[in-house]
CSV table of C-alpha atoms and ligand atoms in Angstrom, one decimal:
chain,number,residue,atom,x,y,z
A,28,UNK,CA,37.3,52.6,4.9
A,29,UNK,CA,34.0,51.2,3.5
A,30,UNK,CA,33.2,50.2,-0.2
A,31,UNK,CA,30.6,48.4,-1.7
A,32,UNK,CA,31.0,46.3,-5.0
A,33,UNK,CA,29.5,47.4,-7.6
A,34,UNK,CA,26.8,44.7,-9.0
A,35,UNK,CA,28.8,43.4,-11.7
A,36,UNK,CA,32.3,44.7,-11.2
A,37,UNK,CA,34.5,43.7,-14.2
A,38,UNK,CA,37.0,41.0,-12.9
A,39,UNK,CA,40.1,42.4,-13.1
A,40,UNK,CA,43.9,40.9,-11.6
A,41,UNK,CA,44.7,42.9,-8.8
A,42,UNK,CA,48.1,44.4,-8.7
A,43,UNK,CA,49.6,45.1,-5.5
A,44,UNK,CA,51.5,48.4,-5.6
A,45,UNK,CA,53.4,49.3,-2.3
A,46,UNK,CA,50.8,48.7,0.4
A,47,UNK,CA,47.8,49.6,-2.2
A,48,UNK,CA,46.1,46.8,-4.2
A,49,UNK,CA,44.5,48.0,-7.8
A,50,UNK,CA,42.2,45.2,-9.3
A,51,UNK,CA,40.6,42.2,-7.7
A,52,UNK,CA,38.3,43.1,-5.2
A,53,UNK,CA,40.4,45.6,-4.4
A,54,UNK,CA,37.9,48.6,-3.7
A,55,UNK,CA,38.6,51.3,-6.4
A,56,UNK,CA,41.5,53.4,-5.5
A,57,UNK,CA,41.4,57.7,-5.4
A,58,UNK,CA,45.3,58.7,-6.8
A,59,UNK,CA,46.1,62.0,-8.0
A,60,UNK,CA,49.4,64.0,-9.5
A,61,UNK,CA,51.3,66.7,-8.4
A,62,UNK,CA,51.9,69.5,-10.1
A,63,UNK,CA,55.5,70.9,-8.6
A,64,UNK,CA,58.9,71.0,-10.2
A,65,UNK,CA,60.0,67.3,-9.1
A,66,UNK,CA,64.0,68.6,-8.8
A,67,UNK,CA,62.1,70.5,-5.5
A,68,UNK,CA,62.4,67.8,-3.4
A,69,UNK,CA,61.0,69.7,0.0
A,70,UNK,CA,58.0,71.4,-2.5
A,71,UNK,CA,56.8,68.2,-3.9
A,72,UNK,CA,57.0,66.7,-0.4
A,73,UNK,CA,54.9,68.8,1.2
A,74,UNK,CA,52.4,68.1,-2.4
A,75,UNK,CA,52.6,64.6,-1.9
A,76,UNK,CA,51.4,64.9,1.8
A,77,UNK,CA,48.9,67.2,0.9
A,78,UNK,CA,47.6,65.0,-1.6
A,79,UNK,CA,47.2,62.3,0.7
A,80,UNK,CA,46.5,63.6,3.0
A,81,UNK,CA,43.3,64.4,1.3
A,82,UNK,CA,42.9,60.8,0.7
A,83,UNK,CA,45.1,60.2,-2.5
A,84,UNK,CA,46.3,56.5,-1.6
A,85,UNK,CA,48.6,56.9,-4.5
A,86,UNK,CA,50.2,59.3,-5.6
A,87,UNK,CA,52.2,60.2,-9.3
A,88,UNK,CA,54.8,62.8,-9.5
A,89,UNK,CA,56.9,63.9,-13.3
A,90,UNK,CA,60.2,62.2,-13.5
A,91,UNK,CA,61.2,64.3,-16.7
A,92,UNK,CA,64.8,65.5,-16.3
A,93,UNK,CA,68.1,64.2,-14.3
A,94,UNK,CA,67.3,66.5,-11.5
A,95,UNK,CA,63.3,65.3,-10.6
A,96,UNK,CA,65.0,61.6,-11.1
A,97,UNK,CA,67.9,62.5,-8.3
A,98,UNK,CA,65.4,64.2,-6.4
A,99,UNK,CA,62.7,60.6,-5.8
A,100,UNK,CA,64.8,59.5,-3.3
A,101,UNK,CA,64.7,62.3,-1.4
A,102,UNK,CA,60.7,63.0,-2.3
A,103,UNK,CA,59.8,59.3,-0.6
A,104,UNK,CA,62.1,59.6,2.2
A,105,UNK,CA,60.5,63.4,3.1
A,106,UNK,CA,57.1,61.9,3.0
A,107,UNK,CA,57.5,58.5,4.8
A,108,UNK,CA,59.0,60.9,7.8
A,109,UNK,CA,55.5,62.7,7.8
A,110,UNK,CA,54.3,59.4,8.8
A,111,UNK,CA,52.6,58.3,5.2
A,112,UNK,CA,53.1,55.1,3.5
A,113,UNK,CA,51.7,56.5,-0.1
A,114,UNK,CA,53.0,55.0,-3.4
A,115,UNK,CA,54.8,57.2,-5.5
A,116,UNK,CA,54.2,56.5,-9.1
A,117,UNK,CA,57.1,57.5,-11.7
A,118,UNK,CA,55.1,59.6,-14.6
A,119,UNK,CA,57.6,58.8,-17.7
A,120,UNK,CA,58.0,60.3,-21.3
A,121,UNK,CA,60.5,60.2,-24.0
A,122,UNK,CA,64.2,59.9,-21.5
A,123,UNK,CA,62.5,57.0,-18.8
A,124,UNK,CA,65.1,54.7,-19.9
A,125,UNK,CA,67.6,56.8,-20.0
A,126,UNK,CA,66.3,58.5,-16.6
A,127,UNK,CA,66.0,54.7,-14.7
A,128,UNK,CA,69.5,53.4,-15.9
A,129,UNK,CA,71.5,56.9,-14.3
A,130,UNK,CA,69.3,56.5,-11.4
A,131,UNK,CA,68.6,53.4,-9.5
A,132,UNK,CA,67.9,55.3,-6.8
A,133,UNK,CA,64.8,56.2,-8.2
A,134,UNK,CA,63.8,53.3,-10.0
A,135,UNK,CA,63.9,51.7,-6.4
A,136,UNK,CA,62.0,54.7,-4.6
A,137,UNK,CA,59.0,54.4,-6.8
A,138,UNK,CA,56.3,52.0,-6.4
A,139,UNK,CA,55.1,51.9,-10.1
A,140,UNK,CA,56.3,53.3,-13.3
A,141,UNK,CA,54.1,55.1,-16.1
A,142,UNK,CA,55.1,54.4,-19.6
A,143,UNK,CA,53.4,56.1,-22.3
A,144,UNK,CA,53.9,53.7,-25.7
A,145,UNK,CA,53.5,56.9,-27.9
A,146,UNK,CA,56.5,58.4,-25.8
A,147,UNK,CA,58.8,56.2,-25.7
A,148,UNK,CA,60.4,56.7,-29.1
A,149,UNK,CA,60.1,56.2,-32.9
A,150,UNK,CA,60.7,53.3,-35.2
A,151,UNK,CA,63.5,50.3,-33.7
A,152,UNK,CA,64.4,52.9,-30.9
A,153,UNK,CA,60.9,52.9,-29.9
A,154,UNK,CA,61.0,48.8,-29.0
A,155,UNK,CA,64.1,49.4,-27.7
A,156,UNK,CA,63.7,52.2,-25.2
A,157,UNK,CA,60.0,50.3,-24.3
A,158,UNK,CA,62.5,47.0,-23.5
A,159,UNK,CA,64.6,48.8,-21.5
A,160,UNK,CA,62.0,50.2,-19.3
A,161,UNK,CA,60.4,47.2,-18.7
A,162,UNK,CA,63.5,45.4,-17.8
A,163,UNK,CA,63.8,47.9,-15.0
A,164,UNK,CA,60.4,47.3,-13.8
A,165,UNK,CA,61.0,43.2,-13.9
A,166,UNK,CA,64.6,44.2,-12.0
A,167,UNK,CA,63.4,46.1,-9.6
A,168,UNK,CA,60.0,44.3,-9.0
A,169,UNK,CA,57.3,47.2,-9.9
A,170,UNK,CA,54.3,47.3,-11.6
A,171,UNK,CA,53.6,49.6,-14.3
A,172,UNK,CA,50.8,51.6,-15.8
A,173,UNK,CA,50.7,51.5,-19.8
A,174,UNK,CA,49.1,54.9,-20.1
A,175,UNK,CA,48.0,55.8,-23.6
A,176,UNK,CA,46.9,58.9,-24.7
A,177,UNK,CA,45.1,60.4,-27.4
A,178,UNK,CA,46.9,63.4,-27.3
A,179,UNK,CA,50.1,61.3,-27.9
A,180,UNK,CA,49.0,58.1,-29.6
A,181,UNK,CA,51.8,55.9,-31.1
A,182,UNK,CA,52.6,57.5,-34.3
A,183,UNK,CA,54.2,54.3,-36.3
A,184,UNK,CA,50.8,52.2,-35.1
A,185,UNK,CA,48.8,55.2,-36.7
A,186,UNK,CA,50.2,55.0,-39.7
A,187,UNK,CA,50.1,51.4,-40.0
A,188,UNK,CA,46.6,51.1,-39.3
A,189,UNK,CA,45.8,54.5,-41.8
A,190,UNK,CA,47.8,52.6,-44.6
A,191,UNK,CA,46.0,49.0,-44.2
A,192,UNK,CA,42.8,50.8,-43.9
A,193,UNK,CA,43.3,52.8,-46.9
A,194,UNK,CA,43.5,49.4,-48.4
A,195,UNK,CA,40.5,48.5,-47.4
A,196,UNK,CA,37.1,48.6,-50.0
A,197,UNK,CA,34.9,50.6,-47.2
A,198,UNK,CA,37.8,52.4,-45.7
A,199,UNK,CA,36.9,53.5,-42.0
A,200,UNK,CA,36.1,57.0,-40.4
A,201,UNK,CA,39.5,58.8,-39.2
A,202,UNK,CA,37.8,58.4,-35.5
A,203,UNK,CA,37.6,54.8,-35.8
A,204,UNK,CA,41.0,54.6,-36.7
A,205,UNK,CA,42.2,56.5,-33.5
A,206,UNK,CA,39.8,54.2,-31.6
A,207,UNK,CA,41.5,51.2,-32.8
A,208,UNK,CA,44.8,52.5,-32.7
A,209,UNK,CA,44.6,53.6,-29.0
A,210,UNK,CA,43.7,50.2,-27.8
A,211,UNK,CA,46.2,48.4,-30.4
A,212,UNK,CA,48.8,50.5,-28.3
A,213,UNK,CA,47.8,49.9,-25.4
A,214,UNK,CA,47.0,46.2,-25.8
A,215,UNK,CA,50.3,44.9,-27.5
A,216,UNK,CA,51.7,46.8,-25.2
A,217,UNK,CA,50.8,44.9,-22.4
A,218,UNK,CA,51.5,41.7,-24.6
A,219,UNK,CA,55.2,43.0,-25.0
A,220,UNK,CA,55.8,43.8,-21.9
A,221,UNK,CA,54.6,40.4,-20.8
A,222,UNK,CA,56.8,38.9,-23.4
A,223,UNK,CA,59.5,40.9,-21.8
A,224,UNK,CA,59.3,38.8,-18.7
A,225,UNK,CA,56.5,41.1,-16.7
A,226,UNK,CA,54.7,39.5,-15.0
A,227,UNK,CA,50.5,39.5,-16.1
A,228,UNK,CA,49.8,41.0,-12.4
A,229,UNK,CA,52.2,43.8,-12.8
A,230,UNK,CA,50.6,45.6,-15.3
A,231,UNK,CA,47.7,48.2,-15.6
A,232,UNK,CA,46.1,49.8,-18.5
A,233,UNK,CA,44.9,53.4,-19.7
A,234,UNK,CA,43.8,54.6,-22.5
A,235,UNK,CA,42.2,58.4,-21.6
A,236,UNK,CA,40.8,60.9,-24.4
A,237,UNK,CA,39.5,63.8,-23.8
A,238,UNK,CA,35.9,63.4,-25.2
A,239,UNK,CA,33.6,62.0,-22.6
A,240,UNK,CA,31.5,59.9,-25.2
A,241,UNK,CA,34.6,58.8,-27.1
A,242,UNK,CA,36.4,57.9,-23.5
A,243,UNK,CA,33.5,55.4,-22.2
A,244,UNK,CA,33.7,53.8,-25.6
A,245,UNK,CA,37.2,53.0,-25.5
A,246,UNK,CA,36.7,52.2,-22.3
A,247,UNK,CA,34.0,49.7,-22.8
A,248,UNK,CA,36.0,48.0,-25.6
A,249,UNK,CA,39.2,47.7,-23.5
A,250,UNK,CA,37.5,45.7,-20.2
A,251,UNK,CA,35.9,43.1,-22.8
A,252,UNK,CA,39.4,42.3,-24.5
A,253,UNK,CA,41.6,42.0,-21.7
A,254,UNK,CA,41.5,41.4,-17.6
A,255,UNK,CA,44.3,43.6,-16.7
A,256,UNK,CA,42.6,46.5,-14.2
A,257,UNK,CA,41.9,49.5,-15.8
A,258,UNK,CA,42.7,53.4,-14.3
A,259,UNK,CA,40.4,55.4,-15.5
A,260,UNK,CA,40.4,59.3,-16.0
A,261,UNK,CA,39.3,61.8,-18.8
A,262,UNK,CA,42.4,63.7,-19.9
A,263,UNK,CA,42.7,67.4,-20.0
A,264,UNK,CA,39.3,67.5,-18.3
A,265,UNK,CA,39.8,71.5,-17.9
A,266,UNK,CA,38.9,74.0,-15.2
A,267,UNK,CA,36.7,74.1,-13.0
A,268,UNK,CA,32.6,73.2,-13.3
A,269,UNK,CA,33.6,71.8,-16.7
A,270,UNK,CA,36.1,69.3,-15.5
A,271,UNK,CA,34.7,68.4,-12.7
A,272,UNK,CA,31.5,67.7,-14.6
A,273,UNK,CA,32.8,66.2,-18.1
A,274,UNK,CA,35.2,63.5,-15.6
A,275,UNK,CA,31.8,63.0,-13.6
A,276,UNK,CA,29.8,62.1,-16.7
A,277,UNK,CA,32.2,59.8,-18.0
A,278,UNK,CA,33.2,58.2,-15.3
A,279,UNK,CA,30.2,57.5,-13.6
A,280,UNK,CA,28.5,55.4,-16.3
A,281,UNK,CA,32.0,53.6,-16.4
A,282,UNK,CA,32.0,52.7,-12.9
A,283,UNK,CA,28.7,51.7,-12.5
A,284,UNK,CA,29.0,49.6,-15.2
A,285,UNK,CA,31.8,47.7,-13.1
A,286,UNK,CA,34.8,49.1,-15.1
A,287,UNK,CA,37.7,51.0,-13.4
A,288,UNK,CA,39.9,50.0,-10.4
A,289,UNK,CA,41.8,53.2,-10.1
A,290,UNK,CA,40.6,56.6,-11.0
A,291,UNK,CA,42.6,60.1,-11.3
A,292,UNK,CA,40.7,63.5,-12.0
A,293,UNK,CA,42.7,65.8,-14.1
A,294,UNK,CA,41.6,69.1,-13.3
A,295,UNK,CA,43.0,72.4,-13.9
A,296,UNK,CA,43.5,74.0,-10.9
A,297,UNK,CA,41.9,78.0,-10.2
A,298,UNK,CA,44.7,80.4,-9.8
A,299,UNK,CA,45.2,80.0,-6.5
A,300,UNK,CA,42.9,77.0,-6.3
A,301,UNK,CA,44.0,73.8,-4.1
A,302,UNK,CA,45.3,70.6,-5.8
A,303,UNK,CA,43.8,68.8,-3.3
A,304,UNK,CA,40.3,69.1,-5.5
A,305,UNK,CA,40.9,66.6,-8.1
A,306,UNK,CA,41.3,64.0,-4.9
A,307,UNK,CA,38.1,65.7,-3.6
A,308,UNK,CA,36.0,65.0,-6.9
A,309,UNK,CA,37.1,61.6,-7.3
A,310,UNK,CA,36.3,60.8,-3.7
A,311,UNK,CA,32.9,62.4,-4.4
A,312,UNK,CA,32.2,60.7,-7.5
A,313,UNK,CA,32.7,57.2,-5.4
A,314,UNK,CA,31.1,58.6,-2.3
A,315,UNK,CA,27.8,59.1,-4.7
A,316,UNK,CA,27.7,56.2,-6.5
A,317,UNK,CA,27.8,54.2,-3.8
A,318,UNK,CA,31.1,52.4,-4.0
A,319,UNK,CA,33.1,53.8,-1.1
A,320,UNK,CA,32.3,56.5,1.8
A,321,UNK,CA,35.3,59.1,2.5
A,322,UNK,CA,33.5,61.9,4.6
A,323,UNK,CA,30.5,62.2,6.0
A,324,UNK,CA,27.8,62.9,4.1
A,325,UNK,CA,26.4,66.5,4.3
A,326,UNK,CA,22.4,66.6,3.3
A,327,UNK,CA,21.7,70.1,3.0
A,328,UNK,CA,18.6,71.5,1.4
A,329,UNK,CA,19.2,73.7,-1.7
A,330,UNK,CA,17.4,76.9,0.0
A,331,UNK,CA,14.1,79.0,-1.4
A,332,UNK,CA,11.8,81.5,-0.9
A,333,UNK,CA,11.4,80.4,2.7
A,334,UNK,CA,14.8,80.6,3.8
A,335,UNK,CA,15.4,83.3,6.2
A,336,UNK,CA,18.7,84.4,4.7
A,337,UNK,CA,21.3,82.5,3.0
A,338,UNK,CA,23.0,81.8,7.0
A,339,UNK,CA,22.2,77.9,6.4
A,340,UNK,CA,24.1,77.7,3.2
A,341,UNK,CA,26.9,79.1,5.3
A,342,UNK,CA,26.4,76.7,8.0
A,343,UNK,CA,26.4,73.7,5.7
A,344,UNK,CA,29.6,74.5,3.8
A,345,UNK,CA,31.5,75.3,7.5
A,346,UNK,CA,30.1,72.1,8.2
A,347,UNK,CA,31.1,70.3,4.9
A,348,UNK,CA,34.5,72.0,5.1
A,349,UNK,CA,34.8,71.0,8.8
A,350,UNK,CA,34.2,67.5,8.1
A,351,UNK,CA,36.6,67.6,5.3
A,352,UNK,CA,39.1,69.2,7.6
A,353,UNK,CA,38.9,66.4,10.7
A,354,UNK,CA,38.9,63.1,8.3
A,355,UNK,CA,42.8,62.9,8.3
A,356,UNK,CA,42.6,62.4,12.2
A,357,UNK,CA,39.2,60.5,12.5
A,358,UNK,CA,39.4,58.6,9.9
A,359,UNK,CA,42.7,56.9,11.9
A,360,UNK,CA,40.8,57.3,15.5
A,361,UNK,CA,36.8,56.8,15.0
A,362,UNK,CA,36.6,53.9,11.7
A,363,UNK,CA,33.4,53.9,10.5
A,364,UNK,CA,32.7,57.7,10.9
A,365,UNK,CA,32.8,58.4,7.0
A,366,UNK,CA,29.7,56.2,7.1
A,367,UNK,CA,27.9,58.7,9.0
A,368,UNK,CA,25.3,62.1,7.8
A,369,UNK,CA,25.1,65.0,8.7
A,370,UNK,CA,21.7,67.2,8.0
A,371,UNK,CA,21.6,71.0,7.8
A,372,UNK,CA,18.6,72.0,6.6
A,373,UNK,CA,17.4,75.7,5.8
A,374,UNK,CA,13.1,75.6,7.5
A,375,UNK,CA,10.9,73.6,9.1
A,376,UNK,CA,9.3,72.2,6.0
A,377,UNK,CA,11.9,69.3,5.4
A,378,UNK,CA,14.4,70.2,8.6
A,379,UNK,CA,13.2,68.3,11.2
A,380,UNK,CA,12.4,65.1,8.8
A,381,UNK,CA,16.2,65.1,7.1
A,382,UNK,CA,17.3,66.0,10.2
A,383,UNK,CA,15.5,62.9,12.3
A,384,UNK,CA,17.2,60.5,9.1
A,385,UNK,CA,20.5,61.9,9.5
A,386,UNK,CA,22.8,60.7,12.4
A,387,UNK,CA,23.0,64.3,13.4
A,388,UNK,CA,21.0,67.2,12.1
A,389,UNK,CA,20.0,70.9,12.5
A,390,UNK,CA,16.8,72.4,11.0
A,391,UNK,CA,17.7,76.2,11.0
A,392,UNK,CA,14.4,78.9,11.3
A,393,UNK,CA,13.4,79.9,8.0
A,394,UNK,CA,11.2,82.9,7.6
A,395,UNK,CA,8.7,84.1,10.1
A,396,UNK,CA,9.7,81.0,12.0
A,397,UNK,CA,10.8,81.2,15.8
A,398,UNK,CA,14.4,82.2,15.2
A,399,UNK,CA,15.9,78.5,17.1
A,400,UNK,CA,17.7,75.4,15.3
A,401,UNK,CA,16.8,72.2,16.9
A,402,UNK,CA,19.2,69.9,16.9
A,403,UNK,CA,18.3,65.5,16.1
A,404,UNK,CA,20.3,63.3,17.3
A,405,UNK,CA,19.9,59.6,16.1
A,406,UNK,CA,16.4,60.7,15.5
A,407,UNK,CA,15.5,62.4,18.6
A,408,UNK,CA,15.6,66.0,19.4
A,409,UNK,CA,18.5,66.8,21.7
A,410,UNK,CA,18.6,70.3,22.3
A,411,UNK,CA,17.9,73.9,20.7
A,412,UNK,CA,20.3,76.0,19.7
A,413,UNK,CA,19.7,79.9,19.2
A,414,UNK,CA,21.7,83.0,18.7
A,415,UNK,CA,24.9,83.9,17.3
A,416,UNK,CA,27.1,80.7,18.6
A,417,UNK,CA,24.8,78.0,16.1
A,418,UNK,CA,27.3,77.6,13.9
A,419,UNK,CA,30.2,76.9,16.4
A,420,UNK,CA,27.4,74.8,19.2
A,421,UNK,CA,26.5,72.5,16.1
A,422,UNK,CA,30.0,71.6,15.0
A,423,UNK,CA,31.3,70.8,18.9
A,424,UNK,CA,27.5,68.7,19.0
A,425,UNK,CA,28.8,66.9,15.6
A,426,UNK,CA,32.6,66.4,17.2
A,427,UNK,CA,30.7,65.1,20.6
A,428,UNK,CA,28.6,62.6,18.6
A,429,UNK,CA,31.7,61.4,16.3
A,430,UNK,CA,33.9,60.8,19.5
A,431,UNK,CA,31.0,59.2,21.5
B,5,SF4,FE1,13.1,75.6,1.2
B,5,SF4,FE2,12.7,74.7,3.6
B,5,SF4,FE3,12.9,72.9,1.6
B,5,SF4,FE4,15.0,74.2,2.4
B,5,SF4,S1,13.8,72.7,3.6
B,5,SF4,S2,14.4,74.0,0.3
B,5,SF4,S3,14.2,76.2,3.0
B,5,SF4,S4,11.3,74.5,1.9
């Protein structure tokens, strides 16, 4: 799989979780979270594979009740018989310490545990419970993700910080005191756990919000106090257009500022909709800035008056949804094919030029043209394709050129 650096990535420790490095020069890593009722061992499975099958190289799942934790083994053994070697990450909240010492099972079977500092209890039970899952990560040898969350920000640090700030002569905004708490928590945090006995290269920070402004800022000030590699996400995203493009927006002037070494997309599925889209998005988001290819890239042109129908919109999602379809296999069998383009373009106006660029390219008739769809190859034109059968002639010509 290809990546580029960006220029100035943010050094970062990398932190080796199963077979997937986060950090160094790791490139950044696409993970995801399923969304099934973890006691279904078969259901989240088949999620798991889905997932990464898509091209999640890790993969979280909830460990919230006895059950899910009885069920990891079971979840990691299911999915290493489907032949994939995918971290499974332990998402805990409020029982992980009760949930780890019942189960060791589990606690072996994962890969990396998620501990959420505002979860873990109030007051002395709070420093306790945080002890006791960190112990289990230096026991069993895992990394963990400090994940901190606006939405459940350490309540005892809140309050600290609100008292000494009402102290203060020019007290600051509320919002500046959630800033500061949020990467307080996260940061001593990390410094416990590290006084703990974890190790510096076993631990990862988050520190998501829901605001895409308010996210890059915490962001920002997080990479310049610490090197511990970062996973990035905006939480609670939403549906749809909105999600996809709030996690865009705030993630892309992250990245291309260097910071991030793992990114998830928390979006909420359609009804019906496929999970598989949040891995999707965040391959996208790479994919365009330049950082790592994962399919194919589709150029198709966005259609006008000239267009003949909307046909070559068709064509171009069959063939974007092809693509999609074949990476499992070819990204295993042909290395280097996510590198390549594929052009499907709607006249002759820009067809036959995108089409020439790309490795392989169609420029379908557009109005009042001769209705036939030359077809580039590496920049010549190979043959002409007309009639009903484009659609299925183009994608055998596109299979052809990956295999050859
Ligand atoms: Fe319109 Fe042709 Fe340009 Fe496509 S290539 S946008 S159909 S002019």
């Amino acid at each position: 799989m290809t990546s580029v650096a960006p220029k100035h990535r943010r050094k970062s420790v990398a932190v080796h979780i199963g077979s997937v490095t986060v950090g160094g020069d790791a490139p950044v890593v696409v993970q995801s979270m399923t969304n099934t009722d973890t006691a279904d061992a078969l259901r989240t499975a088949i999620q798991v594979a889905e997932l990464a099958r898509a091209g999640s190289e890790m993969v979280r799942i909830t460990v919230n009740t006895e059950e899910a934790a009885a069920a990891v083994p079971e979840i990691r053994e299911r999915v290493e018989a489907m032949g994939l070697d995918v971290p499974l990450i332990g998402d805990f909240h409020f029982n992980g310490h009760k949930l780890l010492t019942k189960h060791p099972a589990c606690a072996e079977a994962l890969a990396k545990y998620r501990i959420n500092p505002g979860n873990v209890g109030r007051g002395k039970k709070r420093d306790e419970q945080f002890a006791q899952m960190i112990e289990f990560a230096c026991r069993y040898d895992k990394p963990v993700r400090i994940g901190v969350n606006w939405g459940s920000l350490d309540q005892d640090l809140l309050a600290r910080l609100l008292d000494e700030n009402a102290q203060q002569s020019q007290p600051k905004a509320l919002e500046e005191i959630t800033h500061d708490a949020l990467l307080e928590s996260a940061l001593s945090s990390a410094r416990r756990a590290e006084e703990l006995g974890l190790e510096h290269d076993r631990i990862i920070l988050s520190c998501k919000l829901s605001g895409v402004q308010d996210l890059i800022r915490a962001y920002r000030d997080l990479a310049a106090l610490c090197d511990y590699p970062l996973h990035l996400g905006l939480t609670e995203a939403g549906m749809g257009t909105k999600g996809i493009v709030a996690s865009t927006a705030a993630l892309s002037v992250l990245l291309d500022e260097g910071i991030g070494d793992t990114i998830r997309i928390s979006l909420t599925p359609e009804p019906g909709g496929q999970r598989t889209q949040e891995v999707l998005v965040g391959q996208e988001i790479l994919q365009s800035l330049g950082m790592r290819s994962f399919t194919p890239r589709v150029i198709a042109c966005p259609g006008c008056g000239r267009t003949s129908s909307d046909y070559f919109q068709h064509l171009a999602s069959e063939i974007q949804e092809f693509l999609v379809a074949q990476m499992p296999v070819w990204r295993a069998t042909h290395p280097g094919v996510e590198d390549m383009s594929v052009a499907v373009m709607g006249c002759v106006v820009n067809g036959p030029g995108e089409s020439r660029n790309a490795n392989i390219g169609i420029s379908l008739p557009g109005s009042g043209e001769t209705p036939v769809a030359p077809v580039y190859v590496d920049g010549e034109k190979t043959v002409t394709l007309k009639g009903d059968t484009i659609a299925a002639e183009f994608k055998a010509l596109v299979k052809q050129y990956v295999q050859e």
